[in-house]
């Protein structure tokens, strides 16, 4: 009887181990595939047009990737005319600062309400997911409450397109969206010459929102940040 029970236990443990290995292999394969898709996107970029021929999103290819050390040496800026994006090695996030913006950076030990408009392009699926920059989609900005706690920035979505997508599972602002807040200015344009901050991001699923993480897809974002009225 003991031998019989031992045999069952060995069989069950073996089954669990095989399943675990298969899941790990599948995960590794999906992450590898995602990296290849990002690499291809860096080379080719994308152009998305509406049925009427209007350009909804244009990302030039031949993206020039710079290191974090070069980015810092350039006073935390990217040369847009050279199509530069900085790669943050620890997260796999690529960022281009299109506009530094007006105002100031998110100060330590403060909480600020930020309005954000964005376009999300699914790199893995080669399709435009959603946008609050186009009249074809939601025109309301996403509203988020962001806190800088001793240099670590976190945030919660309060309303908007991304909030509506994620509210049933999580209202946390994705890591990819928070990274630019370390470098851009958050303010409000008060004259025609002033412009709010704008960035472009390539975000792997591991730094994306819950849906991207569950479906293992990388995203391209074009995002603006603006301080809400007090």
PDB file of N, CA, C and O in Angstrom, residues 112-174:
ATOM      1  N   UNK A 112       0.254  64.966  -6.689  1.00  0.00           N
ATOM      2  CA  UNK A 112      -0.247  65.888  -7.710  1.00  0.00           C
ATOM      3  C   UNK A 112      -1.257  65.177  -8.610  1.00  0.00           C
ATOM      4  O   UNK A 112      -1.056  64.014  -8.978  1.00  0.00           O
ATOM      5  N   UNK A 113      -2.318  65.880  -8.948  1.00  0.00           N
ATOM      6  CA  UNK A 113      -3.289  65.344  -9.906  1.00  0.00           C
ATOM      7  C   UNK A 113      -2.849  65.749 -11.306  1.00  0.00           C
ATOM      8  O   UNK A 113      -2.622  66.927 -11.577  1.00  0.00           O
ATOM      9  N   UNK A 114      -2.720  64.752 -12.175  1.00  0.00           N
ATOM     10  CA  UNK A 114      -2.200  64.975 -13.519  1.00  0.00           C
ATOM     11  C   UNK A 114      -3.231  64.550 -14.557  1.00  0.00           C
ATOM     12  O   UNK A 114      -3.870  63.500 -14.420  1.00  0.00           O
ATOM     13  N   UNK A 115      -3.379  65.366 -15.591  1.00  0.00           N
ATOM     14  CA  UNK A 115      -4.236  65.033 -16.725  1.00  0.00           C
ATOM     15  C   UNK A 115      -3.350  64.497 -17.838  1.00  0.00           C
ATOM     16  O   UNK A 115      -2.300  65.072 -18.141  1.00  0.00           O
ATOM     17  N   UNK A 116      -3.771  63.417 -18.446  1.00  0.00           N
ATOM     18  CA  UNK A 116      -2.948  62.779 -19.471  1.00  0.00           C
ATOM     19  C   UNK A 116      -3.801  62.378 -20.664  1.00  0.00           C
ATOM     20  O   UNK A 116      -4.871  61.803 -20.502  1.00  0.00           O
ATOM     21  N   UNK A 117      -3.309  62.699 -21.846  1.00  0.00           N
ATOM     22  CA  UNK A 117      -3.917  62.219 -23.076  1.00  0.00           C
ATOM     23  C   UNK A 117      -2.921  61.299 -23.758  1.00  0.00           C
ATOM     24  O   UNK A 117      -1.717  61.543 -23.716  1.00  0.00           O
ATOM     25  N   UNK A 118      -3.424  60.255 -24.400  1.00  0.00           N
ATOM     26  CA  UNK A 118      -2.496  59.263 -24.928  1.00  0.00           C
ATOM     27  C   UNK A 118      -3.059  58.538 -26.144  1.00  0.00           C
ATOM     28  O   UNK A 118      -4.266  58.519 -26.394  1.00  0.00           O
ATOM     29  N   UNK A 119      -2.137  57.924 -26.867  1.00  0.00           N
ATOM     30  CA  UNK A 119      -2.463  56.961 -27.911  1.00  0.00           C
ATOM     31  C   UNK A 119      -1.694  55.686 -27.598  1.00  0.00           C
ATOM     32  O   UNK A 119      -0.497  55.743 -27.311  1.00  0.00           O
ATOM     33  N   UNK A 120      -2.389  54.552 -27.626  1.00  0.00           N
ATOM     34  CA  UNK A 120      -1.747  53.259 -27.387  1.00  0.00           C
ATOM     35  C   UNK A 120      -1.786  52.438 -28.662  1.00  0.00           C
ATOM     36  O   UNK A 120      -2.848  52.216 -29.235  1.00  0.00           O
ATOM     37  N   UNK A 121      -0.605  51.985 -29.091  1.00  0.00           N
ATOM     38  CA  UNK A 121      -0.480  51.118 -30.261  1.00  0.00           C
ATOM     39  C   UNK A 121       0.065  49.775 -29.799  1.00  0.00           C
ATOM     40  O   UNK A 121       1.101  49.712 -29.125  1.00  0.00           O
ATOM     41  N   UNK A 122      -0.648  48.714 -30.131  1.00  0.00           N
ATOM     42  CA  UNK A 122      -0.241  47.362 -29.757  1.00  0.00           C
ATOM     43  C   UNK A 122       0.833  46.887 -30.739  1.00  0.00           C
ATOM     44  O   UNK A 122       0.539  46.559 -31.883  1.00  0.00           O
ATOM     45  N   UNK A 123       2.090  46.888 -30.289  1.00  0.00           N
ATOM     46  CA  UNK A 123       3.200  46.488 -31.155  1.00  0.00           C
ATOM     47  C   UNK A 123       3.074  45.020 -31.546  1.00  0.00           C
ATOM     48  O   UNK A 123       3.260  44.651 -32.714  1.00  0.00           O
ATOM     49  N   UNK A 124       2.753  44.187 -30.570  1.00  0.00           N
ATOM     50  CA  UNK A 124       2.652  42.754 -30.834  1.00  0.00           C
ATOM     51  C   UNK A 124       1.493  42.431 -31.771  1.00  0.00           C
ATOM     52  O   UNK A 124       1.570  41.512 -32.584  1.00  0.00           O
ATOM     53  N   UNK A 125       0.416  43.184 -31.662  1.00  0.00           N
ATOM     54  CA  UNK A 125      -0.757  42.933 -32.498  1.00  0.00           C
ATOM     55  C   UNK A 125      -0.818  43.802 -33.735  1.00  0.00           C
ATOM     56  O   UNK A 125      -1.719  43.655 -34.562  1.00  0.00           O
ATOM     57  N   UNK A 126       0.159  44.736 -33.861  1.00  0.00           N
ATOM     58  CA  UNK A 126       0.237  45.625 -35.019  1.00  0.00           C
ATOM     59  C   UNK A 126      -1.090  46.354 -35.253  1.00  0.00           C
ATOM     60  O   UNK A 126      -1.643  46.348 -36.357  1.00  0.00           O
ATOM     61  N   UNK A 127      -1.584  46.987 -34.183  1.00  0.00           N
ATOM     62  CA  UNK A 127      -2.870  47.671 -34.300  1.00  0.00           C
ATOM     63  C   UNK A 127      -2.985  48.788 -33.274  1.00  0.00           C
ATOM     64  O   UNK A 127      -2.361  48.735 -32.208  1.00  0.00           O
ATOM     65  N   UNK A 128      -3.784  49.789 -33.609  1.00  0.00           N
ATOM     66  CA  UNK A 128      -4.055  50.885 -32.689  1.00  0.00           C
ATOM     67  C   UNK A 128      -5.091  50.424 -31.670  1.00  0.00           C
ATOM     68  O   UNK A 128      -6.178  49.974 -32.044  1.00  0.00           O
ATOM     69  N   UNK A 129      -4.747  50.517 -30.376  1.00  0.00           N
ATOM     70  CA  UNK A 129      -5.638  50.004 -29.335  1.00  0.00           C
ATOM     71  C   UNK A 129      -6.672  51.034 -28.906  1.00  0.00           C
ATOM     72  O   UNK A 129      -7.868  50.763 -28.894  1.00  0.00           O
ATOM     73  N   UNK A 130      -6.200  52.204 -28.507  1.00  0.00           N
ATOM     74  CA  UNK A 130      -7.110  53.248 -28.054  1.00  0.00           C
ATOM     75  C   UNK A 130      -6.373  54.574 -28.034  1.00  0.00           C
ATOM     76  O   UNK A 130      -5.139  54.624 -28.069  1.00  0.00           O
ATOM     77  N   UNK A 131      -7.139  55.656 -27.982  1.00  0.00           N
ATOM     78  CA  UNK A 131      -6.527  56.975 -27.999  1.00  0.00           C
ATOM     79  C   UNK A 131      -7.489  58.017 -27.447  1.00  0.00           C
ATOM     80  O   UNK A 131      -8.691  57.939 -27.681  1.00  0.00           O
ATOM     81  N   UNK A 132      -6.941  58.953 -26.696  1.00  0.00           N
ATOM     82  CA  UNK A 132      -7.729  60.113 -26.261  1.00  0.00           C
ATOM     83  C   UNK A 132      -7.213  61.359 -26.971  1.00  0.00           C
ATOM     84  O   UNK A 132      -7.537  62.474 -26.608  1.00  0.00           O
ATOM     85  N   UNK A 133      -6.385  61.145 -28.007  1.00  0.00           N
ATOM     86  CA  UNK A 133      -5.874  62.252 -28.830  1.00  0.00           C
ATOM     87  C   UNK A 133      -6.629  62.355 -30.142  1.00  0.00           C
ATOM     88  O   UNK A 133      -6.412  63.265 -30.919  1.00  0.00           O
ATOM     89  N   UNK A 134      -7.482  61.379 -30.418  1.00  0.00           N
ATOM     90  CA  UNK A 134      -8.217  61.353 -31.674  1.00  0.00           C
ATOM     91  C   UNK A 134      -9.713  61.411 -31.412  1.00  0.00           C
ATOM     92  O   UNK A 134     -10.218  60.782 -30.483  1.00  0.00           O
ATOM     93  N   UNK A 135     -10.432  62.140 -32.259  1.00  0.00           N
ATOM     94  CA  UNK A 135     -11.888  62.248 -32.105  1.00  0.00           C
ATOM     95  C   UNK A 135     -12.585  60.924 -32.397  1.00  0.00           C
ATOM     96  O   UNK A 135     -13.751  60.747 -32.066  1.00  0.00           O
ATOM     97  N   UNK A 136     -11.857  59.967 -33.004  1.00  0.00           N
ATOM     98  CA  UNK A 136     -12.439  58.651 -33.270  1.00  0.00           C
ATOM     99  C   UNK A 136     -12.599  57.849 -31.987  1.00  0.00           C
ATOM    100  O   UNK A 136     -13.347  56.883 -31.930  1.00  0.00           O
ATOM    101  N   UNK A 137     -11.873  58.258 -30.963  1.00  0.00           N
ATOM    102  CA  UNK A 137     -11.889  57.529 -29.701  1.00  0.00           C
ATOM    103  C   UNK A 137     -12.341  58.479 -28.591  1.00  0.00           C
ATOM    104  O   UNK A 137     -12.920  59.524 -28.845  1.00  0.00           O
ATOM    105  N   UNK A 138     -12.072  58.097 -27.346  1.00  0.00           N
ATOM    106  CA  UNK A 138     -12.436  58.950 -26.216  1.00  0.00           C
ATOM    107  C   UNK A 138     -11.659  60.256 -26.271  1.00  0.00           C
ATOM    108  O   UNK A 138     -10.457  60.271 -26.561  1.00  0.00           O
ATOM    109  N   UNK A 139     -12.332  61.365 -26.010  1.00  0.00           N
ATOM    110  CA  UNK A 139     -11.653  62.664 -26.016  1.00  0.00           C
ATOM    111  C   UNK A 139     -11.372  63.164 -24.606  1.00  0.00           C
ATOM    112  O   UNK A 139     -10.742  64.198 -24.435  1.00  0.00           O
ATOM    113  N   UNK A 140     -11.856  62.466 -23.597  1.00  0.00           N
ATOM    114  CA  UNK A 140     -11.621  62.875 -22.211  1.00  0.00           C
ATOM    115  C   UNK A 140     -10.221  62.442 -21.781  1.00  0.00           C
ATOM    116  O   UNK A 140      -9.769  61.352 -22.110  1.00  0.00           O
ATOM    117  N   UNK A 141      -9.509  63.284 -21.033  1.00  0.00           N
ATOM    118  CA  UNK A 141      -8.175  62.889 -20.567  1.00  0.00           C
ATOM    119  C   UNK A 141      -8.264  61.872 -19.445  1.00  0.00           C
ATOM    120  O   UNK A 141      -9.290  61.760 -18.769  1.00  0.00           O
ATOM    121  N   UNK A 142      -7.206  61.118 -19.266  1.00  0.00           N
ATOM    122  CA  UNK A 142      -7.106  60.273 -18.093  1.00  0.00           C
ATOM    123  C   UNK A 142      -6.646  61.143 -16.934  1.00  0.00           C
ATOM    124  O   UNK A 142      -5.760  61.992 -17.089  1.00  0.00           O
ATOM    125  N   UNK A 143      -7.267  60.942 -15.792  1.00  0.00           N
ATOM    126  CA  UNK A 143      -6.920  61.699 -14.592  1.00  0.00           C
ATOM    127  C   UNK A 143      -6.254  60.743 -13.614  1.00  0.00           C
ATOM    128  O   UNK A 143      -6.787  59.661 -13.333  1.00  0.00           O
ATOM    129  N   UNK A 144      -5.085  61.127 -13.124  1.00  0.00           N
ATOM    130  CA  UNK A 144      -4.379  60.256 -12.187  1.00  0.00           C
ATOM    131  C   UNK A 144      -3.757  61.060 -11.066  1.00  0.00           C
ATOM    132  O   UNK A 144      -3.341  62.202 -11.249  1.00  0.00           O
ATOM    133  N   UNK A 145      -3.741  60.450  -9.910  1.00  0.00           N
ATOM    134  CA  UNK A 145      -3.133  61.049  -8.727  1.00  0.00           C
ATOM    135  C   UNK A 145      -1.769  60.403  -8.525  1.00  0.00           C
ATOM    136  O   UNK A 145      -1.687  59.194  -8.297  1.00  0.00           O
ATOM    137  N   UNK A 146      -0.708  61.213  -8.627  1.00  0.00           N
ATOM    138  CA  UNK A 146       0.653  60.675  -8.567  1.00  0.00           C
ATOM    139  C   UNK A 146       1.412  61.230  -7.367  1.00  0.00           C
ATOM    140  O   UNK A 146       1.318  62.417  -7.047  1.00  0.00           O
ATOM    141  N   UNK A 147       2.159  60.360  -6.714  1.00  0.00           N
ATOM    142  CA  UNK A 147       2.911  60.719  -5.513  1.00  0.00           C
ATOM    143  C   UNK A 147       4.384  60.400  -5.697  1.00  0.00           C
ATOM    144  O   UNK A 147       4.736  59.320  -6.175  1.00  0.00           O
ATOM    145  N   UNK A 148       5.221  61.353  -5.325  1.00  0.00           N
ATOM    146  CA  UNK A 148       6.668  61.142  -5.312  1.00  0.00           C
ATOM    147  C   UNK A 148       7.083  60.953  -3.864  1.00  0.00           C
ATOM    148  O   UNK A 148       7.123  61.906  -3.088  1.00  0.00           O
ATOM    149  N   UNK A 149       7.365  59.718  -3.492  1.00  0.00           N
ATOM    150  CA  UNK A 149       7.752  59.414  -2.115  1.00  0.00           C
ATOM    151  C   UNK A 149       9.242  59.095  -2.074  1.00  0.00           C
ATOM    152  O   UNK A 149       9.664  57.995  -2.437  1.00  0.00           O
ATOM    153  N   UNK A 150      10.027  60.100  -1.709  1.00  0.00           N
ATOM    154  CA  UNK A 150      11.480  59.945  -1.615  1.00  0.00           C
ATOM    155  C   UNK A 150      12.086  59.407  -2.915  1.00  0.00           C
ATOM    156  O   UNK A 150      12.947  58.541  -2.911  1.00  0.00           O
ATOM    157  N   UNK A 151      11.609  59.941  -4.044  1.00  0.00           N
ATOM    158  CA  UNK A 151      12.159  59.573  -5.337  1.00  0.00           C
ATOM    159  C   UNK A 151      11.450  58.426  -6.030  1.00  0.00           C
ATOM    160  O   UNK A 151      11.720  58.154  -7.204  1.00  0.00           O
ATOM    161  N   UNK A 152      10.555  57.749  -5.342  1.00  0.00           N
ATOM    162  CA  UNK A 152       9.785  56.655  -5.946  1.00  0.00           C
ATOM    163  C   UNK A 152       8.390  57.164  -6.288  1.00  0.00           C
ATOM    164  O   UNK A 152       7.651  57.610  -5.406  1.00  0.00           O
ATOM    165  N   UNK A 153       8.046  57.109  -7.568  1.00  0.00           N
ATOM    166  CA  UNK A 153       6.772  57.666  -8.020  1.00  0.00           C
ATOM    167  C   UNK A 153       5.745  56.548  -8.218  1.00  0.00           C
ATOM    168  O   UNK A 153       6.023  55.529  -8.843  1.00  0.00           O
ATOM    169  N   UNK A 154       4.579  56.761  -7.657  1.00  0.00           N
ATOM    170  CA  UNK A 154       3.467  55.828  -7.809  1.00  0.00           C
ATOM    171  C   UNK A 154       2.227  56.626  -8.184  1.00  0.00           C
ATOM    172  O   UNK A 154       2.213  57.856  -8.092  1.00  0.00           O
ATOM    173  N   UNK A 155       1.186  55.936  -8.622  1.00  0.00           N
ATOM    174  CA  UNK A 155      -0.005  56.672  -9.007  1.00  0.00           C
ATOM    175  C   UNK A 155      -1.230  55.795  -9.111  1.00  0.00           C
ATOM    176  O   UNK A 155      -1.137  54.569  -9.276  1.00  0.00           O
ATOM    177  N   UNK A 156      -2.387  56.434  -9.011  1.00  0.00           N
ATOM    178  CA  UNK A 156      -3.678  55.758  -9.170  1.00  0.00           C
ATOM    179  C   UNK A 156      -4.513  56.487 -10.214  1.00  0.00           C
ATOM    180  O   UNK A 156      -4.579  57.720 -10.219  1.00  0.00           O
ATOM    181  N   UNK A 157      -5.117  55.713 -11.095  1.00  0.00           N
ATOM    182  CA  UNK A 157      -6.013  56.275 -12.098  1.00  0.00           C
ATOM    183  C   UNK A 157      -7.343  56.620 -11.448  1.00  0.00           C
ATOM    184  O   UNK A 157      -7.889  55.836 -10.668  1.00  0.00           O
ATOM    185  N   UNK A 158      -7.876  57.781 -11.783  1.00  0.00           N
ATOM    186  CA  UNK A 158      -9.142  58.236 -11.201  1.00  0.00           C
ATOM    187  C   UNK A 158     -10.291  58.191 -12.208  1.00  0.00           C
ATOM    188  O   UNK A 158     -11.428  57.945 -11.842  1.00  0.00           O
ATOM    189  N   UNK A 159      -9.982  58.453 -13.481  1.00  0.00           N
ATOM    190  CA  UNK A 159     -11.002  58.406 -14.533  1.00  0.00           C
ATOM    191  C   UNK A 159     -10.306  58.430 -15.886  1.00  0.00           C
ATOM    192  O   UNK A 159      -9.099  58.663 -15.978  1.00  0.00           O
ATOM    193  N   UNK A 160     -11.080  58.151 -16.948  1.00  0.00           N
ATOM    194  CA  UNK A 160     -10.523  58.189 -18.289  1.00  0.00           C
ATOM    195  C   UNK A 160     -10.555  56.843 -18.978  1.00  0.00           C
ATOM    196  O   UNK A 160     -11.045  55.844 -18.437  1.00  0.00           O
ATOM    197  N   UNK A 161     -10.014  56.787 -20.202  1.00  0.00           N
ATOM    198  CA  UNK A 161     -10.068  55.577 -21.026  1.00  0.00           C
ATOM    199  C   UNK A 161      -9.314  54.419 -20.397  1.00  0.00           C
ATOM    200  O   UNK A 161      -9.800  53.286 -20.360  1.00  0.00           O
ATOM    201  N   UNK A 162      -8.094  54.684 -19.913  1.00  0.00           N
ATOM    202  CA  UNK A 162      -7.315  53.603 -19.306  1.00  0.00           C
ATOM    203  C   UNK A 162      -7.954  53.152 -17.994  1.00  0.00           C
ATOM    204  O   UNK A 162      -7.970  51.957 -17.685  1.00  0.00           O
ATOM    205  N   UNK A 163      -8.487  54.096 -17.248  1.00  0.00           N
ATOM    206  CA  UNK A 163      -9.189  53.759 -16.001  1.00  0.00           C
ATOM    207  C   UNK A 163     -10.361  52.818 -16.303  1.00  0.00           C
ATOM    208  O   UNK A 163     -10.567  51.810 -15.620  1.00  0.00           O
ATOM    209  N   UNK A 164     -11.124  53.158 -17.342  1.00  0.00           N
ATOM    210  CA  UNK A 164     -12.280  52.327 -17.703  1.00  0.00           C
ATOM    211  C   UNK A 164     -11.862  50.926 -18.121  1.00  0.00           C
ATOM    212  O   UNK A 164     -12.572  49.947 -17.866  1.00  0.00           O
ATOM    213  N   UNK A 165     -10.694  50.818 -18.750  1.00  0.00           N
ATOM    214  CA  UNK A 165     -10.194  49.518 -19.183  1.00  0.00           C
ATOM    215  C   UNK A 165      -9.756  48.665 -17.998  1.00  0.00           C
ATOM    216  O   UNK A 165      -9.970  47.451 -17.980  1.00  0.00           O
ATOM    217  N   UNK A 166      -9.162  49.309 -16.986  1.00  0.00           N
ATOM    218  CA  UNK A 166      -8.523  48.561 -15.905  1.00  0.00           C
ATOM    219  C   UNK A 166      -9.268  48.547 -14.581  1.00  0.00           C
ATOM    220  O   UNK A 166      -8.909  47.794 -13.679  1.00  0.00           O
ATOM    221  N   UNK A 167     -10.303  49.362 -14.447  1.00  0.00           N
ATOM    222  CA  UNK A 167     -10.938  49.568 -13.144  1.00  0.00           C
ATOM    223  C   UNK A 167     -11.383  48.282 -12.465  1.00  0.00           C
ATOM    224  O   UNK A 167     -11.361  48.174 -11.238  1.00  0.00           O
ATOM    225  N   UNK A 168     -11.782  47.281 -13.244  1.00  0.00           N
ATOM    226  CA  UNK A 168     -12.265  46.037 -12.643  1.00  0.00           C
ATOM    227  C   UNK A 168     -11.141  45.216 -12.021  1.00  0.00           C
ATOM    228  O   UNK A 168     -11.391  44.343 -11.195  1.00  0.00           O
ATOM    229  N   UNK A 169      -9.897  45.496 -12.409  1.00  0.00           N
ATOM    230  CA  UNK A 169      -8.778  44.711 -11.885  1.00  0.00           C
ATOM    231  C   UNK A 169      -7.810  45.546 -11.052  1.00  0.00           C
ATOM    232  O   UNK A 169      -7.378  45.138  -9.979  1.00  0.00           O
ATOM    233  N   UNK A 170      -7.462  46.731 -11.539  1.00  0.00           N
ATOM    234  CA  UNK A 170      -6.498  47.568 -10.825  1.00  0.00           C
ATOM    235  C   UNK A 170      -6.579  48.997 -11.338  1.00  0.00           C
ATOM    236  O   UNK A 170      -6.796  49.227 -12.530  1.00  0.00           O
ATOM    237  N   UNK A 171      -6.402  49.951 -10.441  1.00  0.00           N
ATOM    238  CA  UNK A 171      -6.394  51.354 -10.848  1.00  0.00           C
ATOM    239  C   UNK A 171      -4.988  51.944 -10.748  1.00  0.00           C
ATOM    240  O   UNK A 171      -4.811  53.154 -10.854  1.00  0.00           O
ATOM    241  N   UNK A 172      -3.997  51.085 -10.563  1.00  0.00           N
ATOM    242  CA  UNK A 172      -2.615  51.565 -10.481  1.00  0.00           C
ATOM    243  C   UNK A 172      -2.145  52.060 -11.844  1.00  0.00           C
ATOM    244  O   UNK A 172      -2.419  51.430 -12.874  1.00  0.00           O
ATOM    245  N   UNK A 173      -1.438  53.179 -11.847  1.00  0.00           N
ATOM    246  CA  UNK A 173      -0.860  53.689 -13.086  1.00  0.00           C
ATOM    247  C   UNK A 173       0.267  52.747 -13.505  1.00  0.00           C
ATOM    248  O   UNK A 173       1.122  52.402 -12.689  1.00  0.00           O
ATOM    249  N   UNK A 174       0.296  52.299 -14.764  1.00  0.00           N
ATOM    250  CA  UNK A 174       1.351  51.379 -15.208  1.00  0.00           C
ATOM    251  C   UNK A 174       2.746  51.969 -15.023  1.00  0.00           C
ATOM    252  O   UNK A 174       2.936  53.189 -15.154  1.00  0.00           O
TER     253      UNK A 174
END
